[in-house]
CSV table of C-alpha atoms and ligand atoms in Angstrom, one decimal:
chain,number,residue,atom,x,y,z
O,38,MET,CA,-106.3,47.6,-33.1
O,39,GLU,CA,-105.2,50.1,-30.5
O,40,PRO,CA,-104.0,53.4,-32.0
O,41,ASN,CA,-100.3,54.1,-31.4
O,42,THR,CA,-100.5,56.8,-28.7
O,43,VAL,CA,-96.8,56.8,-27.8
O,44,GLU,CA,-95.5,60.3,-28.5
O,45,LYS,CA,-92.4,60.6,-30.5
O,46,PRO,CA,-89.6,62.8,-29.2
O,47,SER,CA,-89.0,66.0,-31.1
O,48,VAL,CA,-85.8,66.4,-33.1
O,49,THR,CA,-84.0,69.5,-34.3
O,50,MET,CA,-82.0,69.3,-37.5
O,51,LEU,CA,-79.3,71.9,-38.4
O,52,GLY,CA,-78.1,71.7,-41.9
O,53,LEU,CA,-80.2,70.7,-44.9
O,54,GLY,CA,-77.8,69.9,-47.6
O,55,ALA,CA,-78.3,66.6,-49.5
O,56,MET,CA,-77.7,64.5,-46.5
O,57,GLY,CA,-79.4,66.7,-43.9
O,58,THR,CA,-82.5,66.9,-46.1
O,59,ALA,CA,-82.6,63.1,-46.5
O,60,LEU,CA,-82.3,62.6,-42.7
O,61,ALA,CA,-85.0,65.2,-42.0
O,62,ARG,CA,-87.4,63.6,-44.5
O,63,ALA,CA,-86.9,60.2,-42.8
O,64,TRP,CA,-87.9,61.6,-39.4
O,65,LEU,CA,-90.9,63.4,-40.9
O,66,VAL,CA,-92.1,60.3,-42.7
O,67,ALA,CA,-91.8,58.4,-39.5
O,68,GLY,CA,-94.0,61.0,-37.7
O,69,TYR,CA,-91.3,62.7,-35.5
O,70,PRO,CA,-91.9,66.4,-34.7
O,71,LEU,CA,-89.1,68.1,-36.5
O,72,THR,CA,-87.7,71.6,-36.3
O,73,VAL,CA,-85.2,72.6,-39.0
O,74,TRP,CA,-82.8,75.4,-39.7
O,75,ASN,CA,-80.5,75.9,-42.7
O,76,ARG,CA,-78.2,78.9,-43.6
O,77,THR,CA,-80.0,79.1,-47.0
O,78,PRO,CA,-83.7,79.4,-45.8
O,79,THR,CA,-85.2,78.0,-49.1
O,80,ARG,CA,-84.0,74.5,-48.2
O,81,ALA,CA,-85.8,74.6,-44.9
O,82,ALA,CA,-89.0,76.1,-46.4
O,83,ALA,CA,-89.1,73.2,-48.9
O,84,LEU,CA,-89.7,70.8,-46.0
O,85,VAL,CA,-92.7,72.7,-44.6
O,86,PRO,CA,-95.3,70.9,-46.8
O,87,GLU,CA,-93.9,67.7,-45.3
O,88,GLY,CA,-94.6,68.8,-41.8
O,89,ALA,CA,-91.3,70.5,-40.7
O,90,ARG,CA,-91.3,73.5,-38.4
O,91,VAL,CA,-88.8,76.1,-39.6
O,92,ALA,CA,-86.8,78.0,-36.9
O,93,GLY,CA,-85.8,81.6,-37.6
O,94,SER,CA,-82.3,81.0,-36.3
O,95,ALA,CA,-79.9,78.3,-35.3
O,96,ALA,CA,-80.4,79.3,-31.7
O,97,GLN,CA,-84.2,79.0,-31.9
O,98,ALA,CA,-83.9,75.6,-33.6
O,99,VAL,CA,-81.6,74.4,-30.8
O,100,ALA,CA,-84.1,75.7,-28.2
O,101,ALA,CA,-86.9,73.7,-29.8
O,102,SER,CA,-85.7,70.2,-28.9
O,103,THR,CA,-83.5,68.4,-26.5
O,104,LEU,CA,-82.1,66.2,-29.3
O,105,VAL,CA,-80.2,68.4,-31.8
O,106,VAL,CA,-78.7,66.7,-34.9
O,107,VAL,CA,-76.1,68.6,-36.8
O,108,CYS,CA,-75.2,67.7,-40.4
O,109,LEU,CA,-73.1,70.5,-41.9
O,110,LEU,CA,-70.4,70.6,-44.5
O,111,ASP,CA,-67.4,70.5,-42.2
O,112,ASP,CA,-66.2,71.1,-38.7
O,113,SER,CA,-65.6,74.8,-39.2
O,114,SER,CA,-69.2,75.3,-40.4
O,115,VAL,CA,-70.3,73.7,-37.1
O,116,ASP,CA,-68.3,76.3,-35.3
O,117,GLN,CA,-69.9,79.1,-37.3
O,118,VAL,CA,-73.5,77.8,-36.9
O,119,LEU,CA,-73.3,77.1,-33.1
O,120,ALA,CA,-71.2,80.1,-32.1
O,121,GLY,CA,-72.9,81.9,-29.3
O,122,VAL,CA,-75.9,79.4,-29.3
O,123,ASP,CA,-77.0,78.3,-25.8
O,124,LEU,CA,-76.4,74.5,-25.7
O,125,ILE,CA,-77.0,74.0,-22.0
O,126,GLY,CA,-79.0,70.7,-21.5
O,127,ARG,CA,-79.0,69.8,-25.2
O,128,ASP,CA,-78.1,66.3,-26.5
O,129,LEU,CA,-75.9,67.3,-29.5
O,130,VAL,CA,-75.4,64.6,-32.2
O,131,ASN,CA,-72.9,65.8,-34.8
O,132,LEU,CA,-73.0,63.9,-38.1
O,133,THR,CA,-70.7,66.3,-39.9
O,134,THR,CA,-67.7,64.5,-41.3
O,135,SER,CA,-64.6,65.3,-39.2
O,136,THR,CA,-61.3,63.9,-38.2
O,137,PRO,CA,-61.0,61.9,-34.9
O,138,ALA,CA,-59.1,64.9,-33.4
O,139,GLN,CA,-61.8,67.3,-34.5
O,140,ALA,CA,-64.5,65.0,-33.0
O,141,ARG,CA,-62.7,64.7,-29.7
O,142,ALA,CA,-62.2,68.5,-29.5
O,143,ARG,CA,-65.9,69.0,-30.4
O,144,ALA,CA,-66.9,66.7,-27.6
O,145,ALA,CA,-64.8,68.7,-25.1
O,146,TRP,CA,-66.2,71.9,-26.5
O,147,ALA,CA,-69.8,70.6,-26.2
O,148,ARG,CA,-69.1,69.6,-22.5
O,149,ARG,CA,-67.8,73.1,-21.7
O,150,ARG,CA,-71.0,74.5,-23.3
O,151,GLY,CA,-73.2,72.3,-21.0
O,152,ALA,CA,-74.3,69.8,-23.7
O,153,ARG,CA,-74.0,66.1,-23.9
O,154,TYR,CA,-72.3,64.9,-27.1
O,155,LEU,CA,-72.3,62.0,-29.6
O,156,ASP,CA,-70.3,62.0,-32.8
O,157,GLY,CA,-71.4,60.2,-35.9
O,158,GLY,CA,-69.8,59.0,-39.1
O,159,ILE,CA,-72.4,58.4,-41.9
O,160,MET,CA,-71.9,55.2,-43.9
O,161,ALA,CA,-74.5,56.0,-46.5
O,162,VAL,CA,-75.3,58.3,-49.4
O,163,PRO,CA,-78.5,60.3,-49.4
O,164,PRO,CA,-80.6,57.8,-51.5
O,165,MET,CA,-79.9,55.1,-48.9
O,166,VAL,CA,-81.5,57.1,-46.1
O,167,GLY,CA,-84.9,55.9,-45.1
O,168,VAL,CA,-84.4,52.7,-47.1
O,169,PRO,CA,-83.6,50.0,-44.6
O,170,GLU,CA,-82.8,47.4,-47.2
O,171,ALA,CA,-80.0,49.7,-48.6
O,172,GLY,CA,-77.9,48.8,-45.6
O,173,GLY,CA,-76.8,52.3,-44.7
O,174,TYR,CA,-75.8,53.1,-41.1
O,175,VAL,CA,-74.1,55.7,-38.9
O,176,PHE,CA,-71.1,55.0,-36.6
O,177,TYR,CA,-71.7,56.6,-33.2
O,178,SER,CA,-69.2,57.3,-30.5
O,179,GLY,CA,-69.1,59.3,-27.3
O,180,SER,CA,-71.5,58.9,-24.4
O,181,ARG,CA,-73.0,55.4,-24.4
O,182,ALA,CA,-75.8,56.6,-22.1
O,183,LEU,CA,-76.7,59.3,-24.6
O,184,PHE,CA,-76.6,56.8,-27.5
O,185,GLU,CA,-78.9,54.4,-25.6
O,186,ARG,CA,-81.3,57.3,-24.8
O,187,HIS,CA,-81.7,58.2,-28.5
O,188,ARG,CA,-81.0,54.9,-30.1
O,189,GLU,CA,-84.5,54.4,-31.4
O,190,THR,CA,-84.8,57.9,-32.8
O,191,LEU,CA,-81.3,57.9,-34.4
O,192,GLY,CA,-82.1,54.5,-36.0
O,193,VAL,CA,-85.0,55.9,-38.0
O,194,PRO,CA,-83.2,57.3,-41.1
O,195,VAL,CA,-80.5,54.5,-41.2
O,196,GLY,CA,-79.0,51.9,-38.9
O,197,THR,CA,-76.8,52.6,-35.9
O,198,THR,CA,-73.5,51.1,-34.9
O,199,TYR,CA,-72.0,52.3,-31.6
O,200,VAL,CA,-68.2,52.0,-31.5
O,201,GLY,CA,-67.1,53.3,-28.1
O,202,GLU,CA,-66.9,56.1,-25.5
O,203,ASP,CA,-64.0,57.8,-27.3
O,204,ALA,CA,-65.7,60.5,-29.3
O,205,GLY,CA,-63.1,60.2,-32.0
O,206,PHE,CA,-63.9,56.5,-32.8
O,207,ALA,CA,-66.9,57.1,-35.1
O,208,ALA,CA,-64.8,59.4,-37.3
O,209,LEU,CA,-61.9,57.0,-37.2
O,210,HIS,CA,-64.1,54.0,-38.3
O,211,ASP,CA,-65.7,56.2,-40.9
O,212,VAL,CA,-62.4,57.3,-42.4
O,213,ALA,CA,-60.9,53.7,-42.1
O,214,LEU,CA,-63.8,52.2,-44.1
O,215,LEU,CA,-63.8,55.0,-46.7
O,216,SER,CA,-60.0,54.8,-47.1
O,217,ALA,CA,-60.4,51.1,-47.9
O,218,MET,CA,-63.1,52.0,-50.4
O,219,TYR,CA,-60.8,54.5,-52.1
O,220,GLY,CA,-58.1,51.7,-52.3
O,221,MET,CA,-60.7,49.5,-54.0
O,222,PHE,CA,-61.8,52.2,-56.4
O,223,ALA,CA,-58.1,52.9,-57.2
O,224,GLY,CA,-57.6,49.2,-58.1
O,225,ALA,CA,-60.7,49.2,-60.2
O,226,ALA,CA,-59.6,52.4,-62.0
O,227,HIS,CA,-56.3,50.7,-62.9
O,228,ALA,CA,-58.2,47.7,-64.2
O,229,PHE,CA,-60.5,49.8,-66.4
O,230,ALA,CA,-57.5,51.8,-67.7
O,231,LEU,CA,-55.8,48.5,-68.8
O,232,ILE,CA,-58.7,47.6,-71.1
O,233,ARG,CA,-59.6,51.2,-72.1
O,234,ARG,CA,-58.1,51.0,-75.6
O,235,GLU,CA,-59.2,47.4,-76.3
O,236,ASP,CA,-62.3,45.9,-77.7
O,237,ILE,CA,-63.5,44.8,-74.3
O,238,ASP,CA,-66.9,46.0,-73.0
O,239,PRO,CA,-66.4,47.9,-69.7
O,240,SER,CA,-69.7,46.4,-68.5
O,241,ALA,CA,-68.4,42.9,-69.0
O,242,LEU,CA,-65.2,43.8,-67.0
O,243,ALA,CA,-67.3,45.4,-64.3
O,244,ALA,CA,-69.3,42.2,-63.8
O,245,LEU,CA,-66.1,40.2,-63.5
O,246,LEU,CA,-64.5,42.8,-61.2
O,247,ALA,CA,-67.4,42.9,-58.8
O,248,ASP,CA,-67.5,39.2,-58.4
O,249,TRP,CA,-63.7,39.0,-58.0
O,250,LEU,CA,-63.6,41.8,-55.4
O,251,VAL,CA,-66.4,40.2,-53.4
O,252,ALA,CA,-64.5,36.8,-53.5
O,253,MET,CA,-61.3,38.5,-52.2
O,254,VAL,CA,-62.9,40.6,-49.5
O,255,PRO,CA,-63.0,37.9,-46.8
O,256,ALA,CA,-59.2,38.0,-46.8
O,257,VAL,CA,-59.5,41.0,-44.4
O,258,HIS,CA,-60.6,38.5,-41.6
O,259,GLN,CA,-57.3,36.6,-42.1
O,260,THR,CA,-55.4,39.9,-41.9
O,261,ALA,CA,-57.2,40.8,-38.6
O,262,ASP,CA,-56.4,37.3,-37.3
O,263,GLN,CA,-52.7,37.7,-38.1
O,264,LEU,CA,-52.6,41.2,-36.6
O,265,ARG,CA,-54.1,39.8,-33.4
O,266,SER,CA,-51.8,36.9,-33.1
O,267,GLY,CA,-48.7,38.7,-34.4
O,268,ASP,CA,-48.0,35.7,-36.7
O,269,TYR,CA,-48.2,37.0,-40.3
O,270,THR,CA,-47.4,33.5,-41.7
O,271,LYS,CA,-50.6,32.0,-40.2
O,272,GLY,CA,-52.7,30.4,-42.9
O,273,VAL,CA,-50.7,32.0,-45.7
O,274,VAL,CA,-51.8,30.9,-49.2
O,275,SER,CA,-49.9,33.3,-51.4
O,276,PRO,CA,-46.6,34.3,-49.7
O,277,LEU,CA,-45.2,37.7,-50.2
O,278,ALA,CA,-42.1,36.4,-52.0
O,279,MET,CA,-44.3,34.8,-54.6
O,280,GLN,CA,-46.4,38.0,-54.9
O,281,VAL,CA,-43.4,40.2,-55.3
O,282,ALA,CA,-42.0,38.0,-58.0
O,283,GLY,CA,-45.3,38.6,-59.9
O,284,THR,CA,-45.1,42.4,-59.7
O,285,PRO,CA,-43.0,42.9,-62.9
O,286,THR,CA,-45.8,41.2,-64.9
O,287,PHE,CA,-48.2,43.8,-63.6
O,288,LEU,CA,-45.9,46.7,-64.3
O,289,SER,CA,-44.9,45.4,-67.8
O,290,THR,CA,-48.6,44.9,-68.7
O,291,ALA,CA,-49.4,48.4,-67.6
O,292,GLU,CA,-46.5,49.7,-69.8
O,293,GLN,CA,-47.7,47.6,-72.8
O,294,GLN,CA,-51.2,48.9,-72.4
O,295,GLY,CA,-50.0,52.5,-72.1
O,296,VAL,CA,-51.2,52.8,-68.5
O,297,SER,CA,-49.5,54.7,-65.8
O,298,PRO,CA,-48.4,52.5,-62.9
O,299,GLU,CA,-48.9,55.4,-60.4
O,300,LEU,CA,-51.7,53.7,-58.5
O,301,LEU,CA,-50.0,50.3,-58.2
O,302,SER,CA,-46.4,51.3,-57.7
O,303,PRO,CA,-46.6,52.6,-54.1
O,304,TYR,CA,-48.1,49.3,-52.9
O,305,PHE,CA,-45.6,47.3,-54.8
O,306,ASP,CA,-42.8,49.4,-53.3
O,307,LEU,CA,-44.0,48.5,-49.8
O,308,MET,CA,-44.3,44.8,-50.7
O,309,ARG,CA,-40.7,44.8,-51.8
O,310,ARG,CA,-39.5,46.6,-48.7
O,311,ARG,CA,-41.2,44.0,-46.5
O,312,LEU,CA,-39.6,41.2,-48.5
O,313,ALA,CA,-36.2,42.9,-48.1
O,314,GLU,CA,-36.8,42.9,-44.4
O,315,GLY,CA,-37.3,39.1,-44.4
O,316,GLY,CA,-41.1,38.9,-44.7
O,317,GLY,CA,-41.1,36.5,-47.7
O,318,GLU,CA,-43.1,33.8,-46.0
O,319,GLU,CA,-45.7,36.2,-44.7
O,320,ASP,CA,-49.0,37.4,-46.1
O,321,LEU,CA,-49.3,41.0,-47.2
O,322,THR,CA,-50.1,41.9,-43.5
O,323,GLY,CA,-46.5,43.1,-42.9
O,324,VAL,CA,-47.1,46.1,-45.2
O,325,ILE,CA,-49.4,47.5,-42.4
O,326,ASP,CA,-46.4,47.7,-40.1
O,327,LEU,CA,-44.5,49.7,-42.7
O,328,LEU,CA,-47.4,52.2,-42.9
O,329,VAL,CA,-47.6,52.8,-39.1
O,330,ARG,CA,-45.1,55.5,-38.2
H,51,FVH,N1,-73.7,63.5,-49.4
H,51,FVH,C1,-73.0,62.4,-49.3
H,51,FVH,O1,-72.9,61.6,-50.2
H,51,FVH,C2,-72.1,62.2,-48.0
H,51,FVH,C3,-72.4,60.9,-47.4
H,51,FVH,C4,-71.5,60.6,-46.2
H,51,FVH,C5,-71.6,61.8,-45.2
H,51,FVH,N2,-71.4,63.0,-45.9
H,51,FVH,C6,-71.2,64.1,-45.0
H,51,FVH,O2,-72.4,64.7,-44.5
H,51,FVH,C7,-72.2,66.1,-44.3
H,51,FVH,C8,-73.2,66.9,-45.0
H,51,FVH,O3,-73.1,66.5,-46.4
H,51,FVH,P1,-74.2,67.0,-47.5
H,51,FVH,O4,-74.2,66.0,-48.5
H,51,FVH,O5,-75.5,67.4,-46.8
H,51,FVH,O6,-73.4,68.4,-48.0
H,51,FVH,P2,-74.0,69.6,-48.8
H,51,FVH,O7,-75.2,69.1,-49.7
H,51,FVH,O8,-72.9,70.2,-49.4
H,51,FVH,O9,-74.6,70.5,-47.7
H,51,FVH,C9,-73.8,71.2,-46.8
H,51,FVH,C10,-74.6,71.8,-45.7
H,51,FVH,O10,-73.8,72.6,-44.8
H,51,FVH,C11,-74.2,74.0,-44.8
H,51,FVH,N3,-73.1,74.9,-44.7
H,51,FVH,C12,-71.9,74.8,-45.3
H,51,FVH,N4,-71.1,75.8,-44.8
H,51,FVH,C13,-71.8,76.5,-43.9
H,51,FVH,C14,-71.5,77.6,-43.1
H,51,FVH,N5,-70.3,78.2,-43.1
H,51,FVH,N6,-72.5,78.0,-42.2
H,51,FVH,C15,-73.7,77.4,-42.2
H,51,FVH,N7,-74.0,76.3,-42.9
H,51,FVH,C16,-73.1,75.9,-43.8
H,51,FVH,C17,-75.0,74.1,-46.1
H,51,FVH,O11,-75.8,75.2,-46.0
H,51,FVH,P3,-76.4,76.0,-47.3
H,51,FVH,O12,-75.2,76.0,-48.3
H,51,FVH,O13,-77.6,75.2,-47.8
H,51,FVH,O14,-76.7,77.3,-46.9
H,51,FVH,C18,-75.7,72.8,-46.2
H,51,FVH,O15,-76.8,72.8,-45.3
H,51,FVH,C19,-70.8,66.5,-44.7
H,51,FVH,O16,-69.9,66.5,-43.6
H,51,FVH,C20,-70.4,65.3,-45.6
H,51,FVH,O17,-69.0,65.0,-45.6
H,51,FVH,C21,-72.3,63.3,-47.0
């Protein structure tokens, strides 16, 4: 067999926390020349036996590669690390969690500094990095041309999903998905609280919960379809009026079990408001319109 003689592009990685280190390791394992820098130098030194080159400063690290990946704690740490660093001609890929507004401001900031810019929102936890079957990926937004140029390299640690030229879209998708996740965890927390004082094995409930949530999840496609058509009664199986009629059962059960309703009540309040506005024949989709200010 012919040896693989195609040279891999070099990568610079700024930030070696739990996530930055996992990303760095994936590139090293795949044979990419990698220059690293971290505020606390021991974290960078730990990667030397695996083949990383350690830069003495963020500026030196940025100078070492055209592709510079940043994965720091938050937007203000990006400011601190890259203050005064020459970014001219660099392809800056910022995987630091930020708001859409911060991402858009960072894209404009990078342009003013002479860099091309891609923003990323990581949909993975560190153990999923470098494990394709774990299903992790990063949302990217900003320059499509830049994304295409580095698609292969960026796809080494986890998958890639490009969501548009608007630099804020990766962060927006990231926060949207994580917000839905927190809603799901909130519901699960309430369910576990209901059985907490009973002779019910939490593991048994967990198995039932996981199957039930998976069975319910496809409903989001009907929600999207209703939002697109503007007809919130399309394909309704469980009308809002019926669901609101059931809410006292949930609240009474919580009270009987000695469980605070504080996670459920805000959602029930919105359902009742939509019903009062005449949405009784609709799905739960009308609640979305009450949220959008
Ligand atoms: N870990 C996770 O589960 C999530 C998964 C989804 C995406 N997030 C985001 O990824 C960013 C980095 O997260 P992380 O897990 O690597 O975070 P830490 O382990 O806490 O490492 C933080 C790194 O940032 C450096 N740092 C912090 N402040 C500064 C600063 N002012 N100047 C320079 N560097 C700074 C820190 O350096 P050090 O403490 O080692 O010196 C670490 O390299 C993040 O946006 C998550 O939301 C992770």
